[in-house]
Short mmCIF file of C-alpha atoms and ligand atoms in Angstrom, two decimals:
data_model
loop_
_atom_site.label_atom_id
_atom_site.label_comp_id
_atom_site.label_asym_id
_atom_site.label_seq_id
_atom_site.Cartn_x
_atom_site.Cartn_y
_atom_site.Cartn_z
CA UNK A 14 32.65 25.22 -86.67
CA UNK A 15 34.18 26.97 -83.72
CA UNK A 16 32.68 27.23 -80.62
CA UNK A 17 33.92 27.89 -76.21
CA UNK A 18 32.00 24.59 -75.42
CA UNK A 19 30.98 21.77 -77.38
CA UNK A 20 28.03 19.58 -75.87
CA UNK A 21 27.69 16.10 -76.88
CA UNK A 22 23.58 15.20 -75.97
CA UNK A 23 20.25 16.93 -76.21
CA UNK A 24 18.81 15.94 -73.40
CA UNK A 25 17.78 17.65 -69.98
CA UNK A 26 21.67 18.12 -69.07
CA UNK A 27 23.25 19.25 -72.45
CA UNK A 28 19.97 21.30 -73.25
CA UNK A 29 20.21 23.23 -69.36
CA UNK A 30 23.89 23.47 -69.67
CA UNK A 31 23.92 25.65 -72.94
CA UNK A 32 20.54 27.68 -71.47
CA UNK A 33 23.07 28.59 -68.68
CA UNK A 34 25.91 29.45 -70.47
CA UNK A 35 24.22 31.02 -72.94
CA UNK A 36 22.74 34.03 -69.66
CA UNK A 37 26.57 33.76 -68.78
CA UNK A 38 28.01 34.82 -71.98
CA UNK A 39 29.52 31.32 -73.13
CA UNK A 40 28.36 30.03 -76.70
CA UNK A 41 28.21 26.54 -77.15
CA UNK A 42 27.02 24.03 -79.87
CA UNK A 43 24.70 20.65 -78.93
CA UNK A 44 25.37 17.59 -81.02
CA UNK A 45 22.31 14.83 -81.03
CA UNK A 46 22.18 11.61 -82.31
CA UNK A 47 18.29 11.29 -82.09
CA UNK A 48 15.68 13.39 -84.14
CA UNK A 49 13.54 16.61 -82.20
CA UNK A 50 10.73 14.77 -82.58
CA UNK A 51 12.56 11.68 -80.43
CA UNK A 52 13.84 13.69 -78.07
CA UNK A 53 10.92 15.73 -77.28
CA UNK A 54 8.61 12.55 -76.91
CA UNK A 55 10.85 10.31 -74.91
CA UNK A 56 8.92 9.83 -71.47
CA UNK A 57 10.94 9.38 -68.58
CA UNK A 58 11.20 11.61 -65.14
CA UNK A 59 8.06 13.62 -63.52
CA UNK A 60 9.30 14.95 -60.26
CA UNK A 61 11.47 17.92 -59.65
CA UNK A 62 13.52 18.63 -56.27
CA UNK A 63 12.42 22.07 -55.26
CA UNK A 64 15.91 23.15 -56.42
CA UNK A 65 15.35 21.97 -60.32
CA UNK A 66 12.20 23.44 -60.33
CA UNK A 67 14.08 27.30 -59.16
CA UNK A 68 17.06 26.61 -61.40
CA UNK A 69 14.58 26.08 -64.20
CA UNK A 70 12.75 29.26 -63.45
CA UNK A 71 15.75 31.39 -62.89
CA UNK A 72 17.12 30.32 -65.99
CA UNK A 73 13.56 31.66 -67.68
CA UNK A 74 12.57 28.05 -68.65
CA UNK A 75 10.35 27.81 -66.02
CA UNK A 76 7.08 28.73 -67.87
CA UNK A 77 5.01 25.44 -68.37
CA UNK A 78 6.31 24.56 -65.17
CA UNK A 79 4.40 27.48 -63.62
CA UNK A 80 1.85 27.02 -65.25
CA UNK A 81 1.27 23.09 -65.32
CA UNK A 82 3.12 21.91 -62.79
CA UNK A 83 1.94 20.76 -59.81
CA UNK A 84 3.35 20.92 -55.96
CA UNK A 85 3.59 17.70 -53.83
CA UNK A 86 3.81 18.56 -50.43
CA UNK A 87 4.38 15.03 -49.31
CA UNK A 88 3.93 11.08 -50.48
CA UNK A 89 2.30 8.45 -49.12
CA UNK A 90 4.22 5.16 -48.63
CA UNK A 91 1.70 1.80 -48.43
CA UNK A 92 1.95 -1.65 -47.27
CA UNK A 93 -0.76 -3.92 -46.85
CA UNK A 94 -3.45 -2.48 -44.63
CA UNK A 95 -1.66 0.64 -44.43
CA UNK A 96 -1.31 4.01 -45.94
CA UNK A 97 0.95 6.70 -44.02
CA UNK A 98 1.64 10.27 -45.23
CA UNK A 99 5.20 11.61 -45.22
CA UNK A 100 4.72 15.47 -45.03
CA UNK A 101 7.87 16.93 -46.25
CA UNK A 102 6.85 20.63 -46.01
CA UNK A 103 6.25 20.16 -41.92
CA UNK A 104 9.50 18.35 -42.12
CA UNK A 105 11.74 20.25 -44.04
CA UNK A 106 10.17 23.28 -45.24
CA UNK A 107 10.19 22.17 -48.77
CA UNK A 108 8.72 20.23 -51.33
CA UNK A 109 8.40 18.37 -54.68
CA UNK A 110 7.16 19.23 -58.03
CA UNK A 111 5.19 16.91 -60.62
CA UNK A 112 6.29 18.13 -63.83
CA UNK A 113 7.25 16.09 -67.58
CA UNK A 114 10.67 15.76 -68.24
CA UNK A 115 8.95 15.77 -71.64
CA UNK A 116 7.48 19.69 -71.05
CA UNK A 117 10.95 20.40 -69.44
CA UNK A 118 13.05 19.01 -72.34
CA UNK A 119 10.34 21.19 -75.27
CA UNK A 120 10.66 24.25 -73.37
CA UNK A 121 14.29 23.80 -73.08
CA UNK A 122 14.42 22.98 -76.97
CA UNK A 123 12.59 26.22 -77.72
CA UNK A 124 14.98 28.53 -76.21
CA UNK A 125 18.08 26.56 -77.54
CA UNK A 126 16.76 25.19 -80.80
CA UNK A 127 19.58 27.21 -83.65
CA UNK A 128 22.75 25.82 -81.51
CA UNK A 129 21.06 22.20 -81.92
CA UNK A 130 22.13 19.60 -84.64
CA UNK A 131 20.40 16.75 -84.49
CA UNK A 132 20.16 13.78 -86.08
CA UNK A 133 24.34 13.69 -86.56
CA UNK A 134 26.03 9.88 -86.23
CA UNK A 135 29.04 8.92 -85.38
CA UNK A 136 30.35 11.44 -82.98
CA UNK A 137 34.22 11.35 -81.80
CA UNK A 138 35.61 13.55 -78.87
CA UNK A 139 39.51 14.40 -79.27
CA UNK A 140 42.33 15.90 -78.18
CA UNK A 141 40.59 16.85 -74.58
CA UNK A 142 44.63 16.51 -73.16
CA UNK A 143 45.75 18.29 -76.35
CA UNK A 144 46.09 21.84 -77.32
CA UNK A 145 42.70 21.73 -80.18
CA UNK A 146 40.23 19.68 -78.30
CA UNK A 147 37.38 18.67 -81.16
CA UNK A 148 34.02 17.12 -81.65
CA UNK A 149 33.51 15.27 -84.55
CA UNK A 150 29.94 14.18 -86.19
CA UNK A 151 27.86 13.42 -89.27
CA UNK A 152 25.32 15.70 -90.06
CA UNK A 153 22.14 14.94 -90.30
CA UNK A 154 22.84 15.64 -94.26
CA UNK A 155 25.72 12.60 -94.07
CA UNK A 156 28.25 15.67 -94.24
CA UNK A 157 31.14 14.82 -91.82
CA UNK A 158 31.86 17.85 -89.60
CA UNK A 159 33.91 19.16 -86.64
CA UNK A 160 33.57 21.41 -83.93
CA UNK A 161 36.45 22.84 -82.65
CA UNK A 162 36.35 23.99 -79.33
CA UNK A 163 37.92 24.98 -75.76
CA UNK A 164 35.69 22.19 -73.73
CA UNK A 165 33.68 19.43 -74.30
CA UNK A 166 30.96 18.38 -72.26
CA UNK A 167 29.57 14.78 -72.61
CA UNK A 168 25.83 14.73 -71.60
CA UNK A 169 25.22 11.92 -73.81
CA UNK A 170 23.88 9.60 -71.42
CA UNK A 171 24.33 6.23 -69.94
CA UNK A 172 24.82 4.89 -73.70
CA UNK A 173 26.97 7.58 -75.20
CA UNK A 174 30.45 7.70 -76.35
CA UNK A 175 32.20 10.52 -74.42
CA UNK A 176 32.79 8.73 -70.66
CA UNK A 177 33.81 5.82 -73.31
CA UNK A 178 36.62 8.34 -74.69
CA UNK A 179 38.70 8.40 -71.07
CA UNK A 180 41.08 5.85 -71.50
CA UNK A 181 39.86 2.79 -69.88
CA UNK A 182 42.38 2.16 -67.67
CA UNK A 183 41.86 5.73 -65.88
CA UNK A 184 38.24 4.80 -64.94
CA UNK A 185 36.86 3.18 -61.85
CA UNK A 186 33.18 2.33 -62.27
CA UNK A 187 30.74 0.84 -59.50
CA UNK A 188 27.93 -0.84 -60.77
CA UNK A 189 24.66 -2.58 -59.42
CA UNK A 190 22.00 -4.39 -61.61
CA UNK A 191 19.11 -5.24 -59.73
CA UNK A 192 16.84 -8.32 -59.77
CA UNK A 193 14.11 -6.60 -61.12
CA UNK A 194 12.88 -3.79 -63.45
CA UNK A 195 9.70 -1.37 -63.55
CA UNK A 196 6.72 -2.03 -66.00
CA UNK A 197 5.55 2.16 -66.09
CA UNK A 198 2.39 2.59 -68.27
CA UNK A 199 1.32 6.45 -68.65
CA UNK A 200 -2.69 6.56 -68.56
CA UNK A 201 -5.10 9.20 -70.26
CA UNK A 202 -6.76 8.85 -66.80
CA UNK A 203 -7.11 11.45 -63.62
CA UNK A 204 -5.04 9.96 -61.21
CA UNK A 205 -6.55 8.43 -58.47
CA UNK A 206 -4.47 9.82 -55.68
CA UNK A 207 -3.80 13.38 -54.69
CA UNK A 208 0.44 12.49 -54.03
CA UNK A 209 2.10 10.07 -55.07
CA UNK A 210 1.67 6.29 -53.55
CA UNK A 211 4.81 4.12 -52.78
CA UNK A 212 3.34 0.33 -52.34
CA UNK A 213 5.47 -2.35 -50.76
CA UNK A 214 3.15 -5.68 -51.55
CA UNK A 215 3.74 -9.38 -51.16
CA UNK A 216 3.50 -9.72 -55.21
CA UNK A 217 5.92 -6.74 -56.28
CA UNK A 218 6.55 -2.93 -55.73
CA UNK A 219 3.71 0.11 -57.03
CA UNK A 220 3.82 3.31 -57.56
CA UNK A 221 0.91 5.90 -58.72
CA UNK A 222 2.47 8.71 -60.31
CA UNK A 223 0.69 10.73 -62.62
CA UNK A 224 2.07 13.74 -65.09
CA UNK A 225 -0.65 16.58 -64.77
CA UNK A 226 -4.65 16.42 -63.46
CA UNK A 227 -5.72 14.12 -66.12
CA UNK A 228 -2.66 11.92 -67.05
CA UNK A 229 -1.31 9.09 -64.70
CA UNK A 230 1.54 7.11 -64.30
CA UNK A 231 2.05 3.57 -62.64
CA UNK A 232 4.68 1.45 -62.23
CA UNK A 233 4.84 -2.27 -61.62
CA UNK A 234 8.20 -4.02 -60.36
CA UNK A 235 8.28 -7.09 -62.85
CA UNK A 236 11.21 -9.51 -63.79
CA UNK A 237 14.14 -8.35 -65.65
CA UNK A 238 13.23 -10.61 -68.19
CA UNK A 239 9.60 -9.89 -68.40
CA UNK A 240 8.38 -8.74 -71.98
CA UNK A 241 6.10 -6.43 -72.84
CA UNK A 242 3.77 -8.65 -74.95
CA UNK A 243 2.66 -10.54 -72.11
CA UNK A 244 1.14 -7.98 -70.19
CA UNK A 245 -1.85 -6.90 -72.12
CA UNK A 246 -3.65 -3.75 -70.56
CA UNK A 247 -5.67 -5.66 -68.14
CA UNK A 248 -3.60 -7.40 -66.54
CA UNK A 249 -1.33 -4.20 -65.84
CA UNK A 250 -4.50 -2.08 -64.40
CA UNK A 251 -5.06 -5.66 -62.32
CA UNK A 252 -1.76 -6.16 -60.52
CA UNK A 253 -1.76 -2.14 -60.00
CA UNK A 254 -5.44 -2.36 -58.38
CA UNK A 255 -3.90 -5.58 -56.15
CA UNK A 256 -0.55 -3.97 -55.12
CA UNK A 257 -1.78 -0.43 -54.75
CA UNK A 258 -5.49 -2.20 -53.16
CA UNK A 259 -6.92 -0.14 -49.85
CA UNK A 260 -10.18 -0.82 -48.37
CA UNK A 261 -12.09 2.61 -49.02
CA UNK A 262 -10.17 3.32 -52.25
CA UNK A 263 -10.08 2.79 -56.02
CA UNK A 264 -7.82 3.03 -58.74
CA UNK A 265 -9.51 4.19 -61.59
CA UNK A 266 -8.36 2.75 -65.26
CA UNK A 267 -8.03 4.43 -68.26
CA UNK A 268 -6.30 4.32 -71.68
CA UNK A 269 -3.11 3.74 -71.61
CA UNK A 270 -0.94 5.51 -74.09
CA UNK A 271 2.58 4.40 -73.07
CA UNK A 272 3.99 0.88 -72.18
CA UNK A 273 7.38 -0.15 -71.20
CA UNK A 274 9.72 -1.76 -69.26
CA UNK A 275 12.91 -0.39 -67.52
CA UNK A 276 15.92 -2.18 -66.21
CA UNK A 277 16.86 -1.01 -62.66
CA UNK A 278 20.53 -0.52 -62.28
CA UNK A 279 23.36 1.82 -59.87
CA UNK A 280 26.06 2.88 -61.85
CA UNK A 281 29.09 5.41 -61.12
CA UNK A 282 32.37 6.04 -63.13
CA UNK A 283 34.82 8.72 -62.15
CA UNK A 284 36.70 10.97 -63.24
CA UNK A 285 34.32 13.23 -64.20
CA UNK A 286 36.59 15.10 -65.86
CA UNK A 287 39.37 14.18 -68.38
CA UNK A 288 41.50 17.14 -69.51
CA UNK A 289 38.88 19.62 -71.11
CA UNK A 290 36.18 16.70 -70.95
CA UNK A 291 33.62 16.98 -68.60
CA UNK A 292 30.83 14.50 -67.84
CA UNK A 293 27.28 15.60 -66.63
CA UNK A 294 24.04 13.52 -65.76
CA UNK A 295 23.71 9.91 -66.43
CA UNK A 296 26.70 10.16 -69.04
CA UNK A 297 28.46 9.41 -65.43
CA UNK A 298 26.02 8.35 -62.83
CA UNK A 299 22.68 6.07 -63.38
CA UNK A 300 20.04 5.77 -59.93
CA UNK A 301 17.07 3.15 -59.72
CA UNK A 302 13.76 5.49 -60.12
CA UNK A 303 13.01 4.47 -56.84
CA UNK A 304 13.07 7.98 -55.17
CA UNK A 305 12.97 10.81 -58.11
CA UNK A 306 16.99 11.37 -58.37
CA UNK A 307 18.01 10.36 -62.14
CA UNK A 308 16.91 14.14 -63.64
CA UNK A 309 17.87 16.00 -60.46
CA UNK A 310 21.19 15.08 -60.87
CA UNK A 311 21.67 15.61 -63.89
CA UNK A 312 20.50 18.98 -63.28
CA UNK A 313 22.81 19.22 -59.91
CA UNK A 314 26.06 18.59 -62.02
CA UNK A 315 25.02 21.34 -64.70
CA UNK A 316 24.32 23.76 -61.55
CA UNK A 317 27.89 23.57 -60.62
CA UNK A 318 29.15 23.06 -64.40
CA UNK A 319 27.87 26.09 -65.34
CA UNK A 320 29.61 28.97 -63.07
CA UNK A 321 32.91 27.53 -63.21
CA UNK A 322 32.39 27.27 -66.85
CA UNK A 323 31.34 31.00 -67.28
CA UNK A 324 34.23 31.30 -64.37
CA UNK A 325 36.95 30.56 -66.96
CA UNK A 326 35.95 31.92 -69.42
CA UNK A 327 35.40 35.62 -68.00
CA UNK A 328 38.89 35.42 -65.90
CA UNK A 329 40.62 32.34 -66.90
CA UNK A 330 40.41 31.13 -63.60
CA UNK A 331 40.59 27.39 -63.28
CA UNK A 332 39.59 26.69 -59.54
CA UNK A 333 35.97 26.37 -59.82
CA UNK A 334 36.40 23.77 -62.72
CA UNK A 335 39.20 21.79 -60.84
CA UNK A 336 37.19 21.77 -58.18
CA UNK A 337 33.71 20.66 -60.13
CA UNK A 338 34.26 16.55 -60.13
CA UNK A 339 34.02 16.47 -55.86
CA UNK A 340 31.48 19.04 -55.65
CA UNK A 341 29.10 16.80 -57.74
CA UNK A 342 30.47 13.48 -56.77
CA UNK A 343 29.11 14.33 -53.28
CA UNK A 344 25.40 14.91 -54.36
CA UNK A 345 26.37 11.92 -56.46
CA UNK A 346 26.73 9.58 -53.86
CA UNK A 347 24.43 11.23 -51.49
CA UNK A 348 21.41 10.60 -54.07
CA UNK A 349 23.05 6.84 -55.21
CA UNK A 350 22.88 6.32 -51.66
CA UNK A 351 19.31 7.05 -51.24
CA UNK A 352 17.65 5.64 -54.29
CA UNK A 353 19.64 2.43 -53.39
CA UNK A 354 17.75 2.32 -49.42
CA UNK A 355 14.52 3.41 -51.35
CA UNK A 356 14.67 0.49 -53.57
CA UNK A 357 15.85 -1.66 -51.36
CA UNK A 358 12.99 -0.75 -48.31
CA UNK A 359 10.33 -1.61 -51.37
CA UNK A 360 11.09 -4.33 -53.89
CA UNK A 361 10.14 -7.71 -52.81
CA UNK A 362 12.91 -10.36 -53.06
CA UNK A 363 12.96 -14.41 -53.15
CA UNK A 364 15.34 -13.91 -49.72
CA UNK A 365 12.63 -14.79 -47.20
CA UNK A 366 14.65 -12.23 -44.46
CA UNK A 367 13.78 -8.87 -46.87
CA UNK A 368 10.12 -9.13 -46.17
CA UNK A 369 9.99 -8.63 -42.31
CA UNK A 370 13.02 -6.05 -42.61
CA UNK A 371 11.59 -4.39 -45.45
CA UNK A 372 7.81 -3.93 -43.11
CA UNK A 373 10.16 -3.29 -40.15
CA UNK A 374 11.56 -0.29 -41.85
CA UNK A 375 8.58 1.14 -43.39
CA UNK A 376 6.51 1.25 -39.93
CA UNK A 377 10.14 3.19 -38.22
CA UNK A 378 10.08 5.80 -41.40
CA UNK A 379 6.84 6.19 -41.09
CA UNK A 380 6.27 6.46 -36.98
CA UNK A 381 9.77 7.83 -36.41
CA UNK A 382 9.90 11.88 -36.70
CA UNK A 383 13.98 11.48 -37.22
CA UNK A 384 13.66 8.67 -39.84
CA UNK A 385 10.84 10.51 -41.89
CA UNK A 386 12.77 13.71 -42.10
CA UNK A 387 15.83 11.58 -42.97
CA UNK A 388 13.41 10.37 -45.93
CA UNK A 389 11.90 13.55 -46.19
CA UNK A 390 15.17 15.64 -46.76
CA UNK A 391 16.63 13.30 -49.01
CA UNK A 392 13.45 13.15 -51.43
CA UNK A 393 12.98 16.59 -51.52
CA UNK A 394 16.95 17.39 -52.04
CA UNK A 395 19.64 18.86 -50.67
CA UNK A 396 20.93 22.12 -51.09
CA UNK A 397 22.51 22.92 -54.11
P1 RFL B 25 19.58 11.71 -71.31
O1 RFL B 25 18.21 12.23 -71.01
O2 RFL B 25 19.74 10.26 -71.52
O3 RFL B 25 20.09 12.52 -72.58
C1 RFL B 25 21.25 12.12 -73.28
C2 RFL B 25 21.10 12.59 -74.71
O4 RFL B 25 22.29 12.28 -75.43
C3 RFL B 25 21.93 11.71 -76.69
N1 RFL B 25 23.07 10.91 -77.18
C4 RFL B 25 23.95 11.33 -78.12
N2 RFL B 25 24.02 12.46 -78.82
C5 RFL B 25 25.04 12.57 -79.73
N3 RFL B 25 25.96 11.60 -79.95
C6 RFL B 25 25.93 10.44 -79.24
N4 RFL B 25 26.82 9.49 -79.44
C7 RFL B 25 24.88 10.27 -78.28
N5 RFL B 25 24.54 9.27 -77.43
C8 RFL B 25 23.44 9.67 -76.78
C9 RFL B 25 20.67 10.94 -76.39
O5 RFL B 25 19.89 10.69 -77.56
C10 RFL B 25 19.96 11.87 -75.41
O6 RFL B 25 19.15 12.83 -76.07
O7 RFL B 25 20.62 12.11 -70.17
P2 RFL B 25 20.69 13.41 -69.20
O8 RFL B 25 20.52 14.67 -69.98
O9 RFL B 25 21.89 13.19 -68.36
O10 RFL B 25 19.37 13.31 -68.30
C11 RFL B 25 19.20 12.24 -67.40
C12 RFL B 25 17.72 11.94 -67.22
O11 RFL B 25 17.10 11.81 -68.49
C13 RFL B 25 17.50 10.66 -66.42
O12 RFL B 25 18.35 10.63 -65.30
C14 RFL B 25 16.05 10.55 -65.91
O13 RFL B 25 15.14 10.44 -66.98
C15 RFL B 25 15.93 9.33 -65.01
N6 RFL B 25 14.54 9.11 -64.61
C16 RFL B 25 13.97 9.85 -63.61
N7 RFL B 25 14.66 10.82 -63.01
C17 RFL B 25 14.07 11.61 -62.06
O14 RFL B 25 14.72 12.51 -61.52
N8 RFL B 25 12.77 11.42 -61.68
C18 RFL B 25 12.00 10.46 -62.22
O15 RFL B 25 10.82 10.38 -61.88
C19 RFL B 25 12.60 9.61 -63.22
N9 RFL B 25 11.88 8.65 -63.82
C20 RFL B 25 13.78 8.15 -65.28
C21 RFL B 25 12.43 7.94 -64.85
C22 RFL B 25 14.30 7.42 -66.35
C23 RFL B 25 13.53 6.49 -66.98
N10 RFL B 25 14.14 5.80 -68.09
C24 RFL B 25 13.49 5.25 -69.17
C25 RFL B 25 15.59 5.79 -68.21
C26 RFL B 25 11.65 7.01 -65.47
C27 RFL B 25 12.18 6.28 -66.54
C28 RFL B 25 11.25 5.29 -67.15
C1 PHB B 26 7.44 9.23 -62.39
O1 PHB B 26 6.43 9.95 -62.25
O2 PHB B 26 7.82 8.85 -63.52
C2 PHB B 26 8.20 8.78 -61.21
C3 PHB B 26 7.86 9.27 -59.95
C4 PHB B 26 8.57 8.87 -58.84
C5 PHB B 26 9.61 7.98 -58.98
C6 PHB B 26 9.97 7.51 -60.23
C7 PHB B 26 9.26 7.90 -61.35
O3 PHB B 26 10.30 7.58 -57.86
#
């Protein structure tokens, strides 16, 4: 097979990436190791920047968001007693959009679905320093194939093999596991909060999320080591009624038709770009959930992938891609940064000085006009 850019990863980076270049002129062939039916089940993110959510519907993917998704002009962060609003449209014009990954990842699916082989095993990157840079696979048939290409873009996330294939000794990596992980259950149940609740509470972190009118989703901060089998239903819906408890308000249960638990970690490795390799999404970068960023990012990095990609091809010029790996190492950092303070401001820790720092800052973010717009801006995102 012969294609301009081979993409390593079906998910929302490698699926947006060859949407793009595929308005701009560039073909390009997705390799993934998981079935459709994996793929477009796999539960993860539910709120879009603004930006995402424009990005989407300029690339004409932007349907179900339209028609499903719903806008979150604000969230409210909680301790005990306490409830505050942060309104991010009076503070910064803009605002968030609840929205699947899930419905993101089928509508993305549907536009790209003949360029997509999935199911393939044991896929190789090579030559990205050479003159016949490749991508080789097993078909879903057990047929070994390759793809030969001009680039190859790994968006094979955190576990995949392509930032694996720079040399080890040209990597740097910075990495952060935290003491504690997120229990998320997704609930056939109308949420019970109009925007989304962040709960600092003496027994653990909360958040009520939800996915649409009539789905929600909550999150518990648990134990790394915590397994599943010992929290039964009740006793999730229990902890989430103590930790997310107001006097005046009720968290309605429901059924819950997804359980799991997440480990929290921050993780960066440059370069972003080897030769004709490029890395997009968590391939290179992993955030704690704490603050929204994993998805966005991913979808930043395609956003400036994309142009320099169609760039080169149209005029062979090479700026735009040189210049790709510190354009998106800035948003990077900027959004590592802030999912770290998020995190930080509302897990609960055994170090007795957290608790009166963490209360400390949530009263200043949320009395503070500078420090909520400094909240605000981040959550909602940055300019692309
Ligand atoms: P993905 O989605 O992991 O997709 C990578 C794809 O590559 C495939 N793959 C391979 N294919 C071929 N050969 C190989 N050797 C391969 N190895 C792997 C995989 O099967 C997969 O299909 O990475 P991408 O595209 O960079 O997208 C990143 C986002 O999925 C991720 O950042 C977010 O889901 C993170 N995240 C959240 N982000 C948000 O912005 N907002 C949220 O509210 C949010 N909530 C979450 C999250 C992630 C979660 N989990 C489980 C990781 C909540 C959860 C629970
Ligand atoms: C989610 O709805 O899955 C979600 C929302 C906000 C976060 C993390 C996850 O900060």
């Amino acid at each position: 097979m012969r294609t301009q850019v081979a993409i390593i990863g079906a998910g929302p980076a490698g699926l947006l990436l060859s949407r793009l270049l595929s308005l701009r002129g560039v073909d390009s062939i997705v390799v993934e190791n998981r079935s459709r039916a994996h793929v477009e089940a796999r539960i993860r993110a539910g709120v879009l920047e603004q930006g995402t959510a424009d990005l989407l519907v300029e690339a004409g993917v932007g349907t179900r968001l339209r028609a499903d998704g719903l806008r979150h002009d604000g969230v409210h962060l909680q301790w005990p007693g306490e409830r505050r609003r942060i309104d991010f449209r009076a503070l910064t014009g803009r605002s968030v959009w609840i929205h699947g990954q899930t419905e993101v990842v089928k509508e993305l699916l549907a536009a790209r679905e003949e360029e997509v082989h999935f199911s393939v095993s044991d896929t190789a990157v090579h030559d990205v320093t050479g003159p016949t840079p490749s991508v080789s696979f097993v078909d879903s048939s057990g047929t070994p194939r390759r793809i030969t290409c001009s680039i190859v873009v790994g968006a094979d996330g955190f576990h995949g093999v392509s930032r694996e294939s720079i040399p080890a000794p040209l990597r740097t990596t910075w990495e952060r596991d935290y003491p504690y992980a997120w229990l998320g259950i997704l609930a056939d149940v109308p949420p019970s909060t109009d925007e989304l609740i962040y709960a600092w509470h003496p027994d653990g972190f909360a958040l009520h999320s939800m996915r649409s009118t009539t789905r929600s989703r909550l999150y518990l901060q648990v134990d790394p080591g915590e397994r599943i089998e010992d929290w039964p239903d009740d006793r999730v819906w229990s902890a989430l009624a103590t930790r997310l408890g107001l006097p005046g308000w009720e968290l309605r249960a429901g059924p819950v038709l997804d359980k799991g638990i997440t480990p929290m970690r921050s993780f960066v490795s440059t370069p972003m770009r080897h030769g004709a390799l490029f890395l997009v999404g968590d391939a290179a970068h992993i955030v704690p959930p704490t603050g929204a960023k994993g998805l966005n990012l991913a979808v930043a990095d395609v956003a400036v992938l994309a142009p320099a990609l169609a760039e080169f091809f149209a005029s062979g010029r090479t700026d735009l891609l040189d210049g790709y790996e510190e354009r998106a190492l800035r948003r990077v950092w900027r959004s590592t940064h802030f999912a770290w303070w998020m995190t930080a401001m509302l897990h609960t820790s055994p170090d007795p000085l957290d608790r009166p720092l963490q209360l400390s800052q949530l009263e200043y973010v949320c009395s503070s006009a500078a420090a909520a717009t400094s909240l605000a801006e981040n959550y909602v995102g940055l300019p692309h």
